[in-house]
PDB file of C-alpha atoms in Angstrom:
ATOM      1  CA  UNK A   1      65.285  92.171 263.684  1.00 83.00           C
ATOM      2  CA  UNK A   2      65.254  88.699 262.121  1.00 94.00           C
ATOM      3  CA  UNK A   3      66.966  88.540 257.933  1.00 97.00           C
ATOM      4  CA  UNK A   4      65.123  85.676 257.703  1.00 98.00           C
ATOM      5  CA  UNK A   5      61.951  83.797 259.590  1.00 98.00           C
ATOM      6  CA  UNK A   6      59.797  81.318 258.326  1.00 98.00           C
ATOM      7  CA  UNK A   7      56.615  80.197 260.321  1.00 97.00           C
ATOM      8  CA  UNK A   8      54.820  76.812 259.607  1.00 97.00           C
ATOM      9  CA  UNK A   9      55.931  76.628 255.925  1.00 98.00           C
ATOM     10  CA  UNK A  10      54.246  74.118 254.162  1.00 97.00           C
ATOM     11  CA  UNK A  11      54.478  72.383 250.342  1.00 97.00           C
ATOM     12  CA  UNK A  12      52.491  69.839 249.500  1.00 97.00           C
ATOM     13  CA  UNK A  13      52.669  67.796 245.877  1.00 95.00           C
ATOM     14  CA  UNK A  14      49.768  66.013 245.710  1.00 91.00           C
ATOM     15  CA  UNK A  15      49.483  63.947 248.980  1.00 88.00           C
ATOM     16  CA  UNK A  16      53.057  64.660 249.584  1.00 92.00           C
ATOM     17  CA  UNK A  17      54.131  66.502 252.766  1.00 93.00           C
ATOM     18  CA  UNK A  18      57.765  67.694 251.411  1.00 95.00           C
ATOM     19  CA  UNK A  19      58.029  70.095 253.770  1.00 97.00           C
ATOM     20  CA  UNK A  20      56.057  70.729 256.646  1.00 96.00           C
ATOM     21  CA  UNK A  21      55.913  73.411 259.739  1.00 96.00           C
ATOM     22  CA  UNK A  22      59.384  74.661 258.490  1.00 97.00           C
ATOM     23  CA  UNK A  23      59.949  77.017 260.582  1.00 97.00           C
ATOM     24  CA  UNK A  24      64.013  79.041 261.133  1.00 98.00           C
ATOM     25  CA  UNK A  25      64.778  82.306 262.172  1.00 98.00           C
ATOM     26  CA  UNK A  26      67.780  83.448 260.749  1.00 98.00           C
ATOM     27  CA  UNK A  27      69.801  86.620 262.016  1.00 97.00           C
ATOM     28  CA  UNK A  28      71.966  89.105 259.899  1.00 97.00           C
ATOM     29  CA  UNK A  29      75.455  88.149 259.835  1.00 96.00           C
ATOM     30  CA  UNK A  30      74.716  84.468 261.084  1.00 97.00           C
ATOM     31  CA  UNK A  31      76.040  81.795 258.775  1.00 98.00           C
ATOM     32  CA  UNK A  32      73.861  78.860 259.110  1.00 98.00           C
ATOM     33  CA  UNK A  33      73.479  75.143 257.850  1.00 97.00           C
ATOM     34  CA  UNK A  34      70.719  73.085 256.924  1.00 96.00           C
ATOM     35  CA  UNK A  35      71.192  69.190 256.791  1.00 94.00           C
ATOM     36  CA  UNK A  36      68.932  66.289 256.710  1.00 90.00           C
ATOM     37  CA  UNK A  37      69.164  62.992 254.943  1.00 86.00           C
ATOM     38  CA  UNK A  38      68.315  63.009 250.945  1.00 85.00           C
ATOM     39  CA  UNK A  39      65.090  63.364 250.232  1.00 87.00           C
ATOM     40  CA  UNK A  40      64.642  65.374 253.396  1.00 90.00           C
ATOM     41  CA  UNK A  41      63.206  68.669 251.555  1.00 93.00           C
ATOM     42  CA  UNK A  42      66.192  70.966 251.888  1.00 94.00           C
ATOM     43  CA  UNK A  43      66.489  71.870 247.914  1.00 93.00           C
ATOM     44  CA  UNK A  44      62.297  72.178 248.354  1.00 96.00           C
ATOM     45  CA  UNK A  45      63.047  74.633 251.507  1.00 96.00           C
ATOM     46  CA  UNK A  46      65.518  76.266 249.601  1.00 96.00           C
ATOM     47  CA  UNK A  47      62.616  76.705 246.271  1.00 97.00           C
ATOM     48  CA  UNK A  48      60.067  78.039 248.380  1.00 98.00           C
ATOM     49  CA  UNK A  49      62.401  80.399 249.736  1.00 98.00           C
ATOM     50  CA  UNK A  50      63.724  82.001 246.537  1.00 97.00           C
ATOM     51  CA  UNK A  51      60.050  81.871 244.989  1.00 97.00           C
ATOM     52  CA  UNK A  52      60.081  78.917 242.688  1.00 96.00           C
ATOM     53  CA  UNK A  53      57.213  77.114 244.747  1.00 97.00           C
ATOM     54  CA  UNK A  54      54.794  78.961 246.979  1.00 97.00           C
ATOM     55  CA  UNK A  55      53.925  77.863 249.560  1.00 97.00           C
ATOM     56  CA  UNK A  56      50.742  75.967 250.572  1.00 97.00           C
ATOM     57  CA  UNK A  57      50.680  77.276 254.300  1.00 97.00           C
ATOM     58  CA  UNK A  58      52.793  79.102 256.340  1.00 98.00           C
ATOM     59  CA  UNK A  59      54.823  82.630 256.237  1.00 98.00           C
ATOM     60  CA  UNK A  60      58.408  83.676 254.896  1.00 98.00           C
ATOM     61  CA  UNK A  61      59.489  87.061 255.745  1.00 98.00           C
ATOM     62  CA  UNK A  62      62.661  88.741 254.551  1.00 98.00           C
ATOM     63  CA  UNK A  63      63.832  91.994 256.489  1.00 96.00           C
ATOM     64  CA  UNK A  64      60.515  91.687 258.505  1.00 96.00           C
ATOM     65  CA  UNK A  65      58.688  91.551 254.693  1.00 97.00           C
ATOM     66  CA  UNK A  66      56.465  88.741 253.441  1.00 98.00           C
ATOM     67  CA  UNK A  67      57.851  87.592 250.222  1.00 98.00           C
ATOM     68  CA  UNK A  68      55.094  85.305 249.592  1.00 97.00           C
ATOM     69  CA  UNK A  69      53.541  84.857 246.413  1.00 96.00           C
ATOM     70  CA  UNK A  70      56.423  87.018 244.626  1.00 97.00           C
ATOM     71  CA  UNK A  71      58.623  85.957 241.707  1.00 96.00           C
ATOM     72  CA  UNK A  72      62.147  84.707 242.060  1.00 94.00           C
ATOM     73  CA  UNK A  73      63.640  87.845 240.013  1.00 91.00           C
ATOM     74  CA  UNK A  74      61.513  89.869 242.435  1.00 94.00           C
ATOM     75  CA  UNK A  75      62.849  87.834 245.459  1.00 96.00           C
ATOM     76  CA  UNK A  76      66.522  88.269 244.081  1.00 93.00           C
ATOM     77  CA  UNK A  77      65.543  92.118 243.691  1.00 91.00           C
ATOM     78  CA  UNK A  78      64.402  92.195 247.509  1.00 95.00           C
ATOM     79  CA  UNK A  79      68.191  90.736 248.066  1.00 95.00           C
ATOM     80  CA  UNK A  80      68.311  86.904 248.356  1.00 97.00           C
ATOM     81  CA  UNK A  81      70.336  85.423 246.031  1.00 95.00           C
ATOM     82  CA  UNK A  82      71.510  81.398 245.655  1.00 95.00           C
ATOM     83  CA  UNK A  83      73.476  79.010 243.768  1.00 93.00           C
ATOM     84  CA  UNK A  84      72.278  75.302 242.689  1.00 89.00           C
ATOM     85  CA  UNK A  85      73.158  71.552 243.797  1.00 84.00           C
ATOM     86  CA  UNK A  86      73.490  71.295 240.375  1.00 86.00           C
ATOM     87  CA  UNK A  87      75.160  74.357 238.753  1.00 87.00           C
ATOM     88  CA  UNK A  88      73.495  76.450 236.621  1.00 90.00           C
ATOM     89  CA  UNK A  89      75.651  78.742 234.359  1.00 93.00           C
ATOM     90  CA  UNK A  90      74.600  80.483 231.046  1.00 92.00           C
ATOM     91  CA  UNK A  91      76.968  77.483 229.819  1.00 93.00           C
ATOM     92  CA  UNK A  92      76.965  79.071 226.538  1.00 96.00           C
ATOM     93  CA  UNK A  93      77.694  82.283 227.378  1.00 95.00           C
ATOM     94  CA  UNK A  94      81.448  84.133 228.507  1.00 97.00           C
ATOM     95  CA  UNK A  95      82.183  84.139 231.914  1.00 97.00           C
ATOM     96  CA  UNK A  96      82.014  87.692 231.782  1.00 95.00           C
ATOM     97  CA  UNK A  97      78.902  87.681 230.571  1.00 94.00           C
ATOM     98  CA  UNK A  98      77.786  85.206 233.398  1.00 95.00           C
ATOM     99  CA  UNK A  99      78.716  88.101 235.621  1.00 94.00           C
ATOM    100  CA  UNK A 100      77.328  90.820 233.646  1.00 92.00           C
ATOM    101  CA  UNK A 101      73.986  89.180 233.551  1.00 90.00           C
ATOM    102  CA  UNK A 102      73.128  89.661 237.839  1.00 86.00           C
ATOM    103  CA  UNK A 103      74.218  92.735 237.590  1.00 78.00           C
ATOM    104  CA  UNK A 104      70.889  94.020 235.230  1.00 72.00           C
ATOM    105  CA  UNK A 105      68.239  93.348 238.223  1.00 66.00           C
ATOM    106  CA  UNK A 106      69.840  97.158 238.749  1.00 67.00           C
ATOM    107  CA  UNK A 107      70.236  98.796 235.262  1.00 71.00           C
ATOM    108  CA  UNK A 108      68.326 102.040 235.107  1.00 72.00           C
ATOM    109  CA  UNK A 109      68.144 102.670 231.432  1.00 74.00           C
ATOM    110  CA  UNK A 110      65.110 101.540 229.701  1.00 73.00           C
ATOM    111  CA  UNK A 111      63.512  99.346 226.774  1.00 67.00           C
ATOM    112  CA  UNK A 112      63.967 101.866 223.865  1.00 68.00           C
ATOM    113  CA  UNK A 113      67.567 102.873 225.302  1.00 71.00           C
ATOM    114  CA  UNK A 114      68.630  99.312 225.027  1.00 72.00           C
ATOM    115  CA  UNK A 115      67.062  98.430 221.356  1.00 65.00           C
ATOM    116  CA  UNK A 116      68.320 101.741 220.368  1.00 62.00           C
ATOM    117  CA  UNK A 117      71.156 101.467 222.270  1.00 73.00           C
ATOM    118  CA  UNK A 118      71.001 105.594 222.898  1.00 73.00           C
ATOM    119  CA  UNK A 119      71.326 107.477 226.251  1.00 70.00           C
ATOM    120  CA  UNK A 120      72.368 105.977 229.372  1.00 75.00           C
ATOM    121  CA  UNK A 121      72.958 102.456 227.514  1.00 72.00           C
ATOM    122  CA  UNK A 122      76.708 102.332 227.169  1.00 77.00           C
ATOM    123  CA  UNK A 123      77.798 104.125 229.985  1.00 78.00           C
ATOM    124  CA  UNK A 124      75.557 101.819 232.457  1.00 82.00           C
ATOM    125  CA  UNK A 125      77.264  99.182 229.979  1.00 82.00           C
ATOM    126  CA  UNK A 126      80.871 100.277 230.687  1.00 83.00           C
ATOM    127  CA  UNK A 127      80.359 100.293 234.224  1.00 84.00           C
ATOM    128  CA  UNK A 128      78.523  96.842 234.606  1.00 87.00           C
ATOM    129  CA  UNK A 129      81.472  95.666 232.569  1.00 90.00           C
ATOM    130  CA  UNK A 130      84.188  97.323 234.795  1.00 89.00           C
ATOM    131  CA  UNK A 131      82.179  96.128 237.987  1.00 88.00           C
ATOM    132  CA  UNK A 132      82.048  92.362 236.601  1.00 91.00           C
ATOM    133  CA  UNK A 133      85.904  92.400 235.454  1.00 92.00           C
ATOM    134  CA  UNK A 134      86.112  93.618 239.357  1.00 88.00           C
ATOM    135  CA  UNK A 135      84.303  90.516 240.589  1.00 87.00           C
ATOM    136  CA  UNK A 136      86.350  88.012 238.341  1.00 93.00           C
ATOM    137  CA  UNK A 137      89.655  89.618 239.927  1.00 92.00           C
ATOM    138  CA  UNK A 138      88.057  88.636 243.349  1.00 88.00           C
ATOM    139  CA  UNK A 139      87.596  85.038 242.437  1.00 89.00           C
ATOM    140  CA  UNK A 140      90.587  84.242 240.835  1.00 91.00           C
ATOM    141  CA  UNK A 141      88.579  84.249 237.426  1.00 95.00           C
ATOM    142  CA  UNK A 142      89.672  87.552 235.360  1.00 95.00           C
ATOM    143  CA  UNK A 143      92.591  85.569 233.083  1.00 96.00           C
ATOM    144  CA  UNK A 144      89.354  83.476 232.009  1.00 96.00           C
ATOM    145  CA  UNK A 145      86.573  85.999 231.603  1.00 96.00           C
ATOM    146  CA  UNK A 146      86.741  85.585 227.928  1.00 97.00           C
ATOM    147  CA  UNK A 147      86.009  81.938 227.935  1.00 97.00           C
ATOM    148  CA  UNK A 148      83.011  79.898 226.975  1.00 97.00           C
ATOM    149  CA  UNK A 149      81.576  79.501 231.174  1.00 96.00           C
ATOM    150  CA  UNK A 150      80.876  75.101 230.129  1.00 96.00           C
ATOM    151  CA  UNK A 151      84.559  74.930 229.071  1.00 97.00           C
ATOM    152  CA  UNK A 152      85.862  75.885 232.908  1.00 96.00           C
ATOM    153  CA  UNK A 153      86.704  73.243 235.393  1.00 92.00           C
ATOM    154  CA  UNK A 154      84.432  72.490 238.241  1.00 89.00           C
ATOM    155  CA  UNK A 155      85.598  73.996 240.681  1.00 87.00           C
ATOM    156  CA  UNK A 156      86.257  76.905 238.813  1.00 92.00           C
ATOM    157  CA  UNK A 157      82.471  76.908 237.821  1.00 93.00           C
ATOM    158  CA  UNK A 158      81.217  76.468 241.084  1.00 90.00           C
ATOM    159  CA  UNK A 159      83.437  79.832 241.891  1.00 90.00           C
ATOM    160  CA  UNK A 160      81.604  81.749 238.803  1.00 94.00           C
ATOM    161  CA  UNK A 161      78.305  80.640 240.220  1.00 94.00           C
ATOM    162  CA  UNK A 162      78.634  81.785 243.773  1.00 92.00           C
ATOM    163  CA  UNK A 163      80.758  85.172 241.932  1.00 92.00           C
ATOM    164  CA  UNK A 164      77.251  85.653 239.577  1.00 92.00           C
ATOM    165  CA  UNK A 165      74.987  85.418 243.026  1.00 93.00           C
ATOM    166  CA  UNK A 166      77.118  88.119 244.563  1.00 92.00           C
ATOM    167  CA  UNK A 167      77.072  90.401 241.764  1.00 90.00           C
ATOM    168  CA  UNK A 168      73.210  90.546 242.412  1.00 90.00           C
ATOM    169  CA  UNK A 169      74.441  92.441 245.653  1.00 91.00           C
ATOM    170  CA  UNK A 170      72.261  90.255 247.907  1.00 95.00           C
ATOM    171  CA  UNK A 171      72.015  90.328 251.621  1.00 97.00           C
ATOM    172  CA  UNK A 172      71.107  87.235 252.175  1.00 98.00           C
ATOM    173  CA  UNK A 173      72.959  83.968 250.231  1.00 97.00           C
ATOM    174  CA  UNK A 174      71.517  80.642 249.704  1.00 97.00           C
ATOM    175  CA  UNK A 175      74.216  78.041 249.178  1.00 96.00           C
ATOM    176  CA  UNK A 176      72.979  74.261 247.642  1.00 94.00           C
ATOM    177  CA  UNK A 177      75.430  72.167 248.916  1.00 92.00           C
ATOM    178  CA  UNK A 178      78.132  73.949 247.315  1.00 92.00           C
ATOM    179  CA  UNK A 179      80.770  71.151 247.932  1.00 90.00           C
ATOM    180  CA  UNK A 180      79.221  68.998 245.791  1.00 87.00           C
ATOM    181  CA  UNK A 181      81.807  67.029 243.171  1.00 84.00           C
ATOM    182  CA  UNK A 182      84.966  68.404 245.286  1.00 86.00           C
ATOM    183  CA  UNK A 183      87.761  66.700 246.508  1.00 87.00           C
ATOM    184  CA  UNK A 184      89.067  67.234 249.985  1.00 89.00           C
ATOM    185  CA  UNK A 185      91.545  69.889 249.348  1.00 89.00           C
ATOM    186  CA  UNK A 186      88.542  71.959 247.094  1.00 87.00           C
ATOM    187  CA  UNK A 187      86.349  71.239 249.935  1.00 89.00           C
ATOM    188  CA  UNK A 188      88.680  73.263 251.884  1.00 89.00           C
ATOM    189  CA  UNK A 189      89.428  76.241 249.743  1.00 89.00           C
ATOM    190  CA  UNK A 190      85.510  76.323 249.269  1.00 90.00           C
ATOM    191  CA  UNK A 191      85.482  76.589 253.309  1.00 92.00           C
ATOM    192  CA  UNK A 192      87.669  79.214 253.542  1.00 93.00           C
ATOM    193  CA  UNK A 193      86.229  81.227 250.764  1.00 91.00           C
ATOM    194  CA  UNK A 194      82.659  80.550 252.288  1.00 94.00           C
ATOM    195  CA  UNK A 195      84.394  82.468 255.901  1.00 94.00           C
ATOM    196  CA  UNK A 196      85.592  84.924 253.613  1.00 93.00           C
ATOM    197  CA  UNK A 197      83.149  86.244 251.247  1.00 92.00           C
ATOM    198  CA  UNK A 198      80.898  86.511 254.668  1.00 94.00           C
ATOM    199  CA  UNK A 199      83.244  89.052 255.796  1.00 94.00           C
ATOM    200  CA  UNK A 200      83.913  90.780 252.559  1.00 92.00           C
ATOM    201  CA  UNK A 201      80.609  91.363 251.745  1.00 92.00           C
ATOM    202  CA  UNK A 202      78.623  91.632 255.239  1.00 94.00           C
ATOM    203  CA  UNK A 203      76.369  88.949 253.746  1.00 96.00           C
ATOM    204  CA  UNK A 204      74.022  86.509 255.767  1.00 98.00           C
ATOM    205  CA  UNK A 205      74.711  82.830 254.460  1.00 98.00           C
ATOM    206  CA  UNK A 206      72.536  79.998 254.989  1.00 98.00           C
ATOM    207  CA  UNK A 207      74.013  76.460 253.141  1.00 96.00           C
ATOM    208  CA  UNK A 208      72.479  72.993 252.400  1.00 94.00           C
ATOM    209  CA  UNK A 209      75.392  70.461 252.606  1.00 90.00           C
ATOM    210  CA  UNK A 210      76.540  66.774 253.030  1.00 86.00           C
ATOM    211  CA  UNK A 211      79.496  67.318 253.618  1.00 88.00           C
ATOM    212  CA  UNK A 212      80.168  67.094 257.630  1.00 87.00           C
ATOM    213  CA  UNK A 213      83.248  68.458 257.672  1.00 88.00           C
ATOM    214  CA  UNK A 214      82.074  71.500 255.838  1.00 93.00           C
ATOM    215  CA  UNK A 215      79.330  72.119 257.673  1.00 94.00           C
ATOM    216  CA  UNK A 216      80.627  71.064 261.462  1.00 93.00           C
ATOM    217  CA  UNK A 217      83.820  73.325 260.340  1.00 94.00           C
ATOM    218  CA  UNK A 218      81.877  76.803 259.310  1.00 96.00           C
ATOM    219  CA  UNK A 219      78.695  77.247 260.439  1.00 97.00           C
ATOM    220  CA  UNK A 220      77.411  79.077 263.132  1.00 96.00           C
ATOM    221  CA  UNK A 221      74.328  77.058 263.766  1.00 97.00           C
ATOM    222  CA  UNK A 222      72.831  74.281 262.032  1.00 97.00           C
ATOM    223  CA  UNK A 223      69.108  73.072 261.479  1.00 97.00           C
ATOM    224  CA  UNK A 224      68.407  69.555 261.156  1.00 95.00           C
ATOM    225  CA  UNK A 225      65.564  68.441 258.187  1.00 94.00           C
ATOM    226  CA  UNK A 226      64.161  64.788 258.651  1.00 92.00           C
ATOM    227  CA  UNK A 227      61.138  64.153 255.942  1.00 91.00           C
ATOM    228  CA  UNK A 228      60.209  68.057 255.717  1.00 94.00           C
ATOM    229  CA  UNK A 229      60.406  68.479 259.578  1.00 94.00           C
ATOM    230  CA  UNK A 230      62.707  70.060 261.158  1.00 96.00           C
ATOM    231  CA  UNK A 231      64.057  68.186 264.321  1.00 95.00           C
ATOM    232  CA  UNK A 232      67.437  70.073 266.119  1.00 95.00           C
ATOM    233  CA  UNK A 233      68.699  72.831 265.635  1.00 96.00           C
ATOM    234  CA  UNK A 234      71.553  74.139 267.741  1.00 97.00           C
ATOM    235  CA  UNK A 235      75.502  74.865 267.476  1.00 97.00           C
ATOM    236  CA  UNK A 236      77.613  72.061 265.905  1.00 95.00           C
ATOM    237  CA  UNK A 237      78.720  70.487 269.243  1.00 95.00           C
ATOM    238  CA  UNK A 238      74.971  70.411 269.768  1.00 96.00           C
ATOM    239  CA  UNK A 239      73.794  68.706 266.908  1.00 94.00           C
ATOM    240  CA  UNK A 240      76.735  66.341 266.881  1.00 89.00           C
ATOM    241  CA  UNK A 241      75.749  65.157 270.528  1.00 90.00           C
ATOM    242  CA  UNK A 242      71.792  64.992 269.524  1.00 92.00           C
ATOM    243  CA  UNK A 243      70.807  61.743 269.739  1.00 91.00           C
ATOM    244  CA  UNK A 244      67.739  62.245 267.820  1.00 88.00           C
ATOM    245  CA  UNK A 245      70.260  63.416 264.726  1.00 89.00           C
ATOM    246  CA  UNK A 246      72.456  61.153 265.039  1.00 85.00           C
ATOM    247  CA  UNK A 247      69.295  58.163 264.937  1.00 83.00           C
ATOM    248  CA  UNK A 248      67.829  59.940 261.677  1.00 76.00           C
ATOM    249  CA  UNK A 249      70.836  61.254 259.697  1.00 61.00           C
ATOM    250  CA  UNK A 250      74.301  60.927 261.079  1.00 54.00           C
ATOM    251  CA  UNK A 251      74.267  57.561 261.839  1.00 56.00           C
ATOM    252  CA  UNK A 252      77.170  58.056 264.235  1.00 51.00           C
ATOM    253  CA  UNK A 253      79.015  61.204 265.636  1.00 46.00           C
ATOM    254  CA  UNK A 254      81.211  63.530 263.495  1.00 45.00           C
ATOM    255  CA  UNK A 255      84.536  63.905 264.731  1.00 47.00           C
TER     256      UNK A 255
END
């Protein structure tokens, strides 16, 4: 059984084609990459996937499910989760509270218990609490889960973001090119943490990036985007060695 298949997804702005006849099928426990040249339609891929646009043809099924037409909350519910080319914290917020927030897509108390703050409110509290202080010790964060999230460095922002997508205890993680505004060596630790959490969790990862050595160094399989089409797909070696990829995005072979 597939996590993830598209067939013949579609968006259309206007008379633009940004994507067109996407169609992947993902397995559970793969860790995939999606490339393509900017402007390709991987960040418009990655919307229509998580709900933000629906579609205008074509079928997206999650754990053989359509998730068509639903909201993103109600996608993130279902147990896809992603972070953002450009990261989006609750800058003003703790970095606790960053945390604390993905965890109440599975509070069970109600409206008038959280006003009123009466009956299962501040146990579920305490635990969400205890669970986020859990996933800050993971990630190297807990010494700074009292500071203001906009005040961290990058990198360690980029690690609260992908810590806030796990706490929504997804199956399936969306990475947007994750590496982006890292040095080499951050590049690296980001690579080994991507191997990692993948084991640590069980999760299913699939991860827009530019960087080559990122991608050529952890995924499993790679799909190649070229204006909203997808062209190759294949193992690494493979799509290094295609010369179709290496005409409309490489430009020459990664070593």
């Amino acid at each position: 059984m597939s996590m993830l298949k598209t067939d013949k997804l579609s968006k259309v702005f206007g008379g633009l084609r940004a994507v067109s006849n996407f169609t992947i099928d993902i397995q559970p426990g793969e860790l995939v990459g999606l490339i393509g040249p900017n402007g390709a339609g991987k960040t418009t891929a990655f919307n229509l996937l998580t709900g933000v646009y629906e579609p205008t043809d074509g079928t997206i099924e999650f754990d053989d499910k359509s998730v068509v037409g639903l909201k993103p909350y109600q996608i993130t519910q279902r147990g896809i989760a992603r972070t953002f080319q450009n990261i989006r914290l609750f800058a003003d917020l703790s970095v606790l509270d960053n945390v604390k927030i993905a965890y109440h897509f599975h509070v069970k108390y109600g409206l008038l218990e959280s006003v009123f703050r009466i009956g299962r409110y501040y146990p579920e509290e305490a635990e969400i609490t205890a669970k986020a202080v859990e996933f800050l010790k993971i990630f190297n964060l807990e010494d700074k889960k009292d500071e203001i999230a906009k005040n961290l460095p990058y990198g360690e922002q980029r690690r609260l973001e992908i810590a806030r997508a796990l706490a929504a205890q997804p199956k399936l993680l969306l990475l947007d090119e994750p590496a982006a505004g890292m040095n080499p060596q951050e590049t690296h630790e980001l690579m080994e943490m991507i191997r990692w959490i993948r084991q640590r969790f069980d999760l299913t990862i699939l991860l827009i990036e530019h960087d080559m050595s990122l991608v050529m160094g952890v995924c499993e399989r790679i799909y190649v985007l070229d204006y909203g089409q997808i062209i190759a797909s294949g193992t690494p070696a493979e799509i290094k060695s295609n010369p179709r990829v290496i005409e409309a995005y490489l430009g020459e072979e990664v070593n």
